[in-house]
C-alpha positions as semicolon CSV with decimal commas, in nm:
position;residue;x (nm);y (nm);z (nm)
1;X;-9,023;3,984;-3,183
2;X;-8,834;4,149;-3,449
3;X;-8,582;4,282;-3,231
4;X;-8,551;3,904;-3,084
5;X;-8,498;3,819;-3,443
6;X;-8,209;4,075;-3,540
7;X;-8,028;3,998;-3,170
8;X;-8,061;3,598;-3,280
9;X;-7,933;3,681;-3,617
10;X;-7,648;3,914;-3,484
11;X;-7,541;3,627;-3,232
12;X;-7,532;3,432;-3,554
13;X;-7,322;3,593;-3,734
14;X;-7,033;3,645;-3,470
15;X;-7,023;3,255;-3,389
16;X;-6,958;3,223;-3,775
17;X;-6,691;3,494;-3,808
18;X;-6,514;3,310;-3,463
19;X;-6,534;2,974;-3,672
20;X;-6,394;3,103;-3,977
21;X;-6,103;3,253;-3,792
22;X;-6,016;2,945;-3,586
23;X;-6,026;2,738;-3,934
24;X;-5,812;2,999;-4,104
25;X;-5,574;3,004;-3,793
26;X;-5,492;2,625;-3,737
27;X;-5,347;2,562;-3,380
28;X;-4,974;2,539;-3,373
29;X;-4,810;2,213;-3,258
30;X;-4,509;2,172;-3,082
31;X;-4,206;1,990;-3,251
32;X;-3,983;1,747;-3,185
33;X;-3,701;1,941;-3,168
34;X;-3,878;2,203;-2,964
35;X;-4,004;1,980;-2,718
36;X;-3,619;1,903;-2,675
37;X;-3,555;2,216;-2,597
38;X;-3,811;2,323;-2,352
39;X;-3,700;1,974;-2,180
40;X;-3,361;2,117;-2,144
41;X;-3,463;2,462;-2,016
42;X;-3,668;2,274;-1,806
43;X;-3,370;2,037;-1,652
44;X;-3,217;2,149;-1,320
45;X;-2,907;2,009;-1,135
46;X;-2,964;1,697;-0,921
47;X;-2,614;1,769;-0,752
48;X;-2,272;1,849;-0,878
49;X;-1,906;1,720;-0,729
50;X;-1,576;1,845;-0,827
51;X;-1,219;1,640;-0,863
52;X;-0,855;1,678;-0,931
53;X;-0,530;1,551;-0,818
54;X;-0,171;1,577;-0,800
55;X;-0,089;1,942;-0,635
56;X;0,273;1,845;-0,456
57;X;0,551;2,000;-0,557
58;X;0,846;1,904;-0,708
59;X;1,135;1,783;-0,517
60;X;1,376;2,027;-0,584
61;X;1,159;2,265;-0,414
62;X;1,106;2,182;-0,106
63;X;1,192;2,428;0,171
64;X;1,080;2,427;0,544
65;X;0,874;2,743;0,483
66;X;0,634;2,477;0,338
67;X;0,592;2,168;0,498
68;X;0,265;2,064;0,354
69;X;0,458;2,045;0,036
70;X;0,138;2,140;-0,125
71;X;0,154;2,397;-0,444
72;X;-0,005;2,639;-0,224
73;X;-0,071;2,896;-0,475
74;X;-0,262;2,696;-0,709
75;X;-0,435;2,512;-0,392
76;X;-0,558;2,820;-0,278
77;X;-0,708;2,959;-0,616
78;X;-0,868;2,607;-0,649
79;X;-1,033;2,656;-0,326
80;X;-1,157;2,980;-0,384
81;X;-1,304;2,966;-0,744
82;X;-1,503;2,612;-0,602
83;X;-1,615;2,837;-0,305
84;X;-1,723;3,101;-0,522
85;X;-1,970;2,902;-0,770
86;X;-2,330;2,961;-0,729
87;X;-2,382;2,633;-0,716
88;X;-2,128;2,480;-0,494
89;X;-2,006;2,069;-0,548
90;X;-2,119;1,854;-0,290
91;X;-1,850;1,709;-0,285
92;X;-1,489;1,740;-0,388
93;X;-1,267;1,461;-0,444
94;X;-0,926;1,482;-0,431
95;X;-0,713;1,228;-0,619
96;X;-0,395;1,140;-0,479
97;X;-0,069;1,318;-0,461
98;X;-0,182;1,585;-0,183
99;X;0,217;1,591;-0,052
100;X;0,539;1,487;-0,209
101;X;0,621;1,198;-0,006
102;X;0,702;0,859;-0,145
103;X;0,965;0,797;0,095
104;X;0,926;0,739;0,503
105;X;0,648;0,747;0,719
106;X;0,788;1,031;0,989
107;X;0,818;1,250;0,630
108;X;0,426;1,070;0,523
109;X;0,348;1,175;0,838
110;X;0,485;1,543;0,898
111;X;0,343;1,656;0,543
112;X;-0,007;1,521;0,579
113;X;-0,048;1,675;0,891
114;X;0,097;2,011;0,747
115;X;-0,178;1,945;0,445
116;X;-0,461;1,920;0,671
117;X;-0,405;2,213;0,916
118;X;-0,329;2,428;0,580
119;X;-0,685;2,249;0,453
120;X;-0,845;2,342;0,825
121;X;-0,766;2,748;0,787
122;X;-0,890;2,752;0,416
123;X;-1,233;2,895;0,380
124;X;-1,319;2,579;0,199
125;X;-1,325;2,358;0,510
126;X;-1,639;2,562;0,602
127;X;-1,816;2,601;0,274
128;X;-2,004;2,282;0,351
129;X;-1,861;2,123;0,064
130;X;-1,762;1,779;0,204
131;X;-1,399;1,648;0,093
132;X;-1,317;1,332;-0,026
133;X;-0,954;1,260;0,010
134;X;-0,804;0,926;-0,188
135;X;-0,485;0,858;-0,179
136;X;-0,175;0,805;-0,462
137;X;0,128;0,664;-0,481
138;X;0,286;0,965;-0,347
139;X;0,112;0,834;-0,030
140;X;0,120;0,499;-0,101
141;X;0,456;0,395;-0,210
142;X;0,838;0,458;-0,109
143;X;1,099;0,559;-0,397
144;X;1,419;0,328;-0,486
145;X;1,656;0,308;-0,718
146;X;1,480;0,010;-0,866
147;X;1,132;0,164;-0,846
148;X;0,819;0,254;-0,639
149;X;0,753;0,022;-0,383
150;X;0,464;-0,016;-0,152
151;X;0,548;0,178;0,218
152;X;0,458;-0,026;0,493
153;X;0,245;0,132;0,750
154;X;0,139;0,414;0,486
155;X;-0,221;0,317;0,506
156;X;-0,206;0,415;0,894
157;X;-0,087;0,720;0,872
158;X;-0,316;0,791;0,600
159;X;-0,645;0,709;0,827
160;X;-0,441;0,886;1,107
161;X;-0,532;1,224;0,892
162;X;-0,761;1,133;0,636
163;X;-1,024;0,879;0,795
164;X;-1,227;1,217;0,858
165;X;-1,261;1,316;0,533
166;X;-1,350;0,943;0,391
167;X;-1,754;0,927;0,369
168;X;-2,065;0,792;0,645
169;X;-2,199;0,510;0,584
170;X;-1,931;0,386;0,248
171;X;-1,891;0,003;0,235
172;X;-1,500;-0,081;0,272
173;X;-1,357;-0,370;0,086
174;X;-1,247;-0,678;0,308
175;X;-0,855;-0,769;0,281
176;X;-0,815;-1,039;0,041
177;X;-0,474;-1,197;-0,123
178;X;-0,272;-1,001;0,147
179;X;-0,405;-0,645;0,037
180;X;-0,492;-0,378;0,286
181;X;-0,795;-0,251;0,113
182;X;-0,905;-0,019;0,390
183;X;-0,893;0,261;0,159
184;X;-1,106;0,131;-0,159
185;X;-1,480;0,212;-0,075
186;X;-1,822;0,242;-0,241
187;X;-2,087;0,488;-0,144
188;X;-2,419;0,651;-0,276
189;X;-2,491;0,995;-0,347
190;X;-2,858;1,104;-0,494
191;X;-2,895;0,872;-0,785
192;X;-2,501;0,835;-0,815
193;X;-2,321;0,539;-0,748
194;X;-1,927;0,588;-0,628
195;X;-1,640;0,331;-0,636
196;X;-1,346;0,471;-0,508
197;X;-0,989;0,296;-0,549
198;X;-0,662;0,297;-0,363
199;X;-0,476;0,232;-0,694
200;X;-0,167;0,196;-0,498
201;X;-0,285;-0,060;-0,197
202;X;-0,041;-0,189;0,007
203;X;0,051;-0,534;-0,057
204;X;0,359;-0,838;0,066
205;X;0,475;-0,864;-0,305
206;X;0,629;-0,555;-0,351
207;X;0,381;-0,414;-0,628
208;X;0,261;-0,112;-0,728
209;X;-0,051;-0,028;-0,890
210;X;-0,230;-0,335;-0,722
211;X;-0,628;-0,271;-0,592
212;X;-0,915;-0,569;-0,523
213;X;-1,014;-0,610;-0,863
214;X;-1,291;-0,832;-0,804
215;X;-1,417;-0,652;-0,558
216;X;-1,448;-0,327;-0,724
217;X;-1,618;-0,530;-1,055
218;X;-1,870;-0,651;-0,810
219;X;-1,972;-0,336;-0,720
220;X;-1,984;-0,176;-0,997
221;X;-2,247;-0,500;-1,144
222;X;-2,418;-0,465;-0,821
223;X;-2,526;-0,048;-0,824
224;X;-2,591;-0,159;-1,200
225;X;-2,861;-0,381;-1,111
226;X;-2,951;-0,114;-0,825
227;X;-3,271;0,067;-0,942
228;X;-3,217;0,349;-0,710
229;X;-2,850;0,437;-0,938
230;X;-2,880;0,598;-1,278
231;X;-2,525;0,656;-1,291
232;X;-2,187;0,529;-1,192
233;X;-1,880;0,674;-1,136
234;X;-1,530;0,519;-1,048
235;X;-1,245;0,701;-0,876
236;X;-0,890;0,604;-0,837
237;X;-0,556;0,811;-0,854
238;X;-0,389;0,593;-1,114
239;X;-0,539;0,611;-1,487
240;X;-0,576;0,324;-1,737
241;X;-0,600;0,535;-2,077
242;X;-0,339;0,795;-2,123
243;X;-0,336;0,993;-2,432
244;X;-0,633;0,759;-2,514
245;X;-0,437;0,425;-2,540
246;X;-0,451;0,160;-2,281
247;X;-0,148;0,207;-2,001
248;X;-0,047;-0,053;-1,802
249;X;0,341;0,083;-1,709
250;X;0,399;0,306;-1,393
251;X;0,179;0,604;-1,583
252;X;-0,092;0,393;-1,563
253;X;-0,317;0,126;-1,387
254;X;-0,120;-0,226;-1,425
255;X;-0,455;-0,415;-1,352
256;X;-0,703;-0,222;-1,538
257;X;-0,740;-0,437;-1,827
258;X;-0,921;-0,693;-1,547
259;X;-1,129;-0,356;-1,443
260;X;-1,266;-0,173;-1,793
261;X;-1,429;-0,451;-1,968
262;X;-1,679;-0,448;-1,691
263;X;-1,712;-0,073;-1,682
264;X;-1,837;-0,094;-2,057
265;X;-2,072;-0,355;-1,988
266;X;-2,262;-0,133;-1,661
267;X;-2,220;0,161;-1,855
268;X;-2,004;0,348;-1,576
269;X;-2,050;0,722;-1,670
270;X;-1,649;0,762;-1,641
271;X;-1,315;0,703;-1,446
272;X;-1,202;0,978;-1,271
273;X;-0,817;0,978;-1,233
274;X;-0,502;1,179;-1,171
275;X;-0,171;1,060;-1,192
276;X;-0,053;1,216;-1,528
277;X;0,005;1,594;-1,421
278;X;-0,195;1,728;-1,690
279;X;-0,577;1,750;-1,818
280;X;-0,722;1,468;-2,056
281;X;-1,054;1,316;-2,165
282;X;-1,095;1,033;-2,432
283;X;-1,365;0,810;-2,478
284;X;-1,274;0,444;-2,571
285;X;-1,568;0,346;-2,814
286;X;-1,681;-0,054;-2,788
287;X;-1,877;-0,041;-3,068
288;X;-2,043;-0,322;-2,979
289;X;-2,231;-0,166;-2,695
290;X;-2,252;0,133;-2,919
291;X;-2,090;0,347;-2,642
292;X;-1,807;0,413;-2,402
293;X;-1,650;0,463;-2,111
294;X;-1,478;0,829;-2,053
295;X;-1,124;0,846;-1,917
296;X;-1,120;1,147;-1,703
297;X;-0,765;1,286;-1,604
298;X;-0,781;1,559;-1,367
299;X;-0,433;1,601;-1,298
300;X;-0,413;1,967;-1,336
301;X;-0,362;2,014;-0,971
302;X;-0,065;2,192;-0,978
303;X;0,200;1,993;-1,005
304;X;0,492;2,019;-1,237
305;X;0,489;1,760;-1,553
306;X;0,680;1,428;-1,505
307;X;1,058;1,423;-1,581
308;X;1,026;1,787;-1,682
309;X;1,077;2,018;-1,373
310;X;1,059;2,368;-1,560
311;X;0,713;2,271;-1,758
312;X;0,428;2,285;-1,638
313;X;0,079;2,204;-1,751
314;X;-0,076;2,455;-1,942
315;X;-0,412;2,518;-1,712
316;X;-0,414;2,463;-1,329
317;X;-0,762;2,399;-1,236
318;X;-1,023;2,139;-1,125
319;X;-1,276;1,994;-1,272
320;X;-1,680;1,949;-1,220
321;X;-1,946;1,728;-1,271
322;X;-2,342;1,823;-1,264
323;X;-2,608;1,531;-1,306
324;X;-2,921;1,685;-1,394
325;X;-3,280;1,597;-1,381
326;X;-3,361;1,474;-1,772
327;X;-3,095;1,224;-1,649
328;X;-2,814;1,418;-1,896
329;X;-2,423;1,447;-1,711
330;X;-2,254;1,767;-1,749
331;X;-1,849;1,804;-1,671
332;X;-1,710;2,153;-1,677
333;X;-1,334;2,152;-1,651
334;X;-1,228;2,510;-1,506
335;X;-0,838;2,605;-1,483
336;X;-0,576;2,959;-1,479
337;X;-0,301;2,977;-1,743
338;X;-0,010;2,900;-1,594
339;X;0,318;3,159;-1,540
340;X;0,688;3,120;-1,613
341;X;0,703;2,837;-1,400
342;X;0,490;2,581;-1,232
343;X;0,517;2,813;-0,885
344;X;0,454;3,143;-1,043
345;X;0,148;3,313;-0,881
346;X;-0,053;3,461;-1,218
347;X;-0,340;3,658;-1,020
348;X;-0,396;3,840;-1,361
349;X;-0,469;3,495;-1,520
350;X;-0,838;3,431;-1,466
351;X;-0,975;3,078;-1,381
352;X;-1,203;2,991;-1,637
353;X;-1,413;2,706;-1,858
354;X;-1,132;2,480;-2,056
355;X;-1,323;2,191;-2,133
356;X;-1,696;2,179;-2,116
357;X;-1,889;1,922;-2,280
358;X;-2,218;1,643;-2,177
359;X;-2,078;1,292;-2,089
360;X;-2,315;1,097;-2,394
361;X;-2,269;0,720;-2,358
362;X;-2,302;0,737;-2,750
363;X;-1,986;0,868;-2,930
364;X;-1,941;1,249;-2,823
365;X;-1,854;1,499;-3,114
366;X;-1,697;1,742;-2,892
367;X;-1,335;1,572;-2,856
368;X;-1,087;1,718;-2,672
369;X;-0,750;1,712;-2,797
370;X;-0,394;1,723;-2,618
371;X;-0,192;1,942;-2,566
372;X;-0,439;2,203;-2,486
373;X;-0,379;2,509;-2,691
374;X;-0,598;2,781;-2,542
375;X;-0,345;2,929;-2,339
376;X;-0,100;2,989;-2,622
């Protein structure tokens, strides 16, 4: 019995030093903020897809030795840094301006299919990253004296090369008010809605920068009410903000005034555009909705700036887009210096992060502001 009682009282003893630890040793809760960050180690990508546009060269450089008319240098070292990322792009869209162009169809003709057999030998056409190809007014249109023009017959020749690399299963918008709007298209990806835009569709009044407006606003209402899309994106050579301000003249998108108000409203993640040869993001802020838009120009493609044949942008590169799991956007805009002049290969330049930033619909902090001065 005794030695019952001095076991009991032992027992005893160690449940009340294990109390009086736990109440001197509260449990530890989790924060706020460190909840937020165990979310975001815990986010993975849903998918990614990469963009950019305007790679042809400049006029005064074209030679038979090239008949793609492609900047084949900076093509290539696009291809090959895409290729090379762990986590490939599903898809890559390219914007417009693939050859020089803007003249006849025989010279339409010739260059695109110099562009796709150069495109067919790449490594990239078996990386099982599916291309995108949309079209600019490079492809679109015919040069005069009095201005760009739309080229009759262009949209043929275009599907005559291109129709392969436009995606299963997209809905096509139907001709309306004498457009050909074979080429404007909406498709789904994931949880990703696209709207892609011929910005330069072929029409009988002469105009450039002309697309089925009402169409494309209709699709973009109907993947907002679409419970299977968390986020929309819109594609279309021709940009309506340029250095952040509304453009409506040949550097920009004559009809997009009709086009961004609805944007705002279905909170499209961002425009994707080329066009300008250089690299800019802005964020129009409607500050009634609180949010904005972004205006995505990816026109570091390699081609020389506009009107100014011995500059060139200061980065040629791409850019890429991850939407991940906690529902957060991610764009990482990658790019080489460039050399002396637009054609220079720079091997010793590497290709690297320029821009890198999350895609908030609130007002984002990190701004990034032209010209870009990291290559200096």
């Amino acid at each position: 019995m005794k030695h019952r009682i001095l076991w009991s009282s032992f027992i005893a003893l160690i449940l009340v030093g294990s109390c009086k630890n736990n109440t001197e040793t509260p449990i530890q809760e989790t924060t706020e903020e460190e909840l937020g960050v165990i979310s975001k180690k815990q986010a993975t990508p849903v998918f990614s897809f990469s963009f950019v546009g305007c790679n042809r060269i400049d006029r005064h450089n074209q030679s038979s030795s090239n008949p793609s008319t492609a900047n084949v240098y900076a093509l290539e070292r696009i291809y090959q840094d895409m290729d090379s990322l762990s986590q490939k792009p599903e898809l890559f869209f390219f914007l417009g301006d693939l050859v020089l162009a803007e003249s006849t169809l025989p010279n339409l003709d010739s260059q695109l299919k110099a562009w796709e057999k150069l495109y067919d030998v790449n490594p990239i056409s078996k990386s099982g990253i599916e291309l995108v190809a949309v079209p600019g007014n490079h492809e679109m249109l015919s040069y005069t004296p009095n201005g760009e023009i739309p080229l009759a017959g262009s949209t043929d020749v275009w599907l005559k090369y291109m129709k392969k690399y436009m995606p299963t299963g997209r809905k096509t918008a139907p001709d309306t008010l004498g457009l050909d709007n074979r080429l404007t298209f909406a498709f789904t990806k994931h949880n990703v809605g696209f709207v892609v835009m011929n910005t330069d569709t072929y029409n009988p009044n002469g105009l450039e920068g002309q697309l089925p407006v009402s169409w494309v606003n209709n699709q973009v209402e109907a993947y907002k009410k679409d419970s299977a899309i968390d986020h929309i994106f819109v594609l279309g050579h021709r940009p309506y903000y340029v250095n952040g301000q509304p453009d409506t003249t040949h550097g920009g998108l004559p009809q997009g005034g009709q086009l961004w108000p609805t944007f705002e409203k279905n909170g499209v993640v961002a425009m994707l555009s080329a066009h300008q040869h250089n690299y800019e993001r802005s964020q129009p802020i409607n500050n009634t909705l609180g949010g904005g838009t972004y205006q995505i120009v990816a026109g570091h493609g390699g081609s020389v700036n506009n009107r100014h044949v011995s500059h060139s942008p200061p980065f040629f590169g791409y850019s890429l887009i991850t939407v991940m799991s906690d529902g957060s956007v991610e764009l990482d805009t990658r790019g080489y210096c460039t050399g002396d002049t637009y054609l220079t290969p720079v091997s010793s330049n590497p290709m690297t992060s320029r821009d890198k930033t999350t895609l908030t619909w609130a007002k984002n902090p990190n701004t990034f502001t032209n010209p870009y001065t990291g290559c200096q």
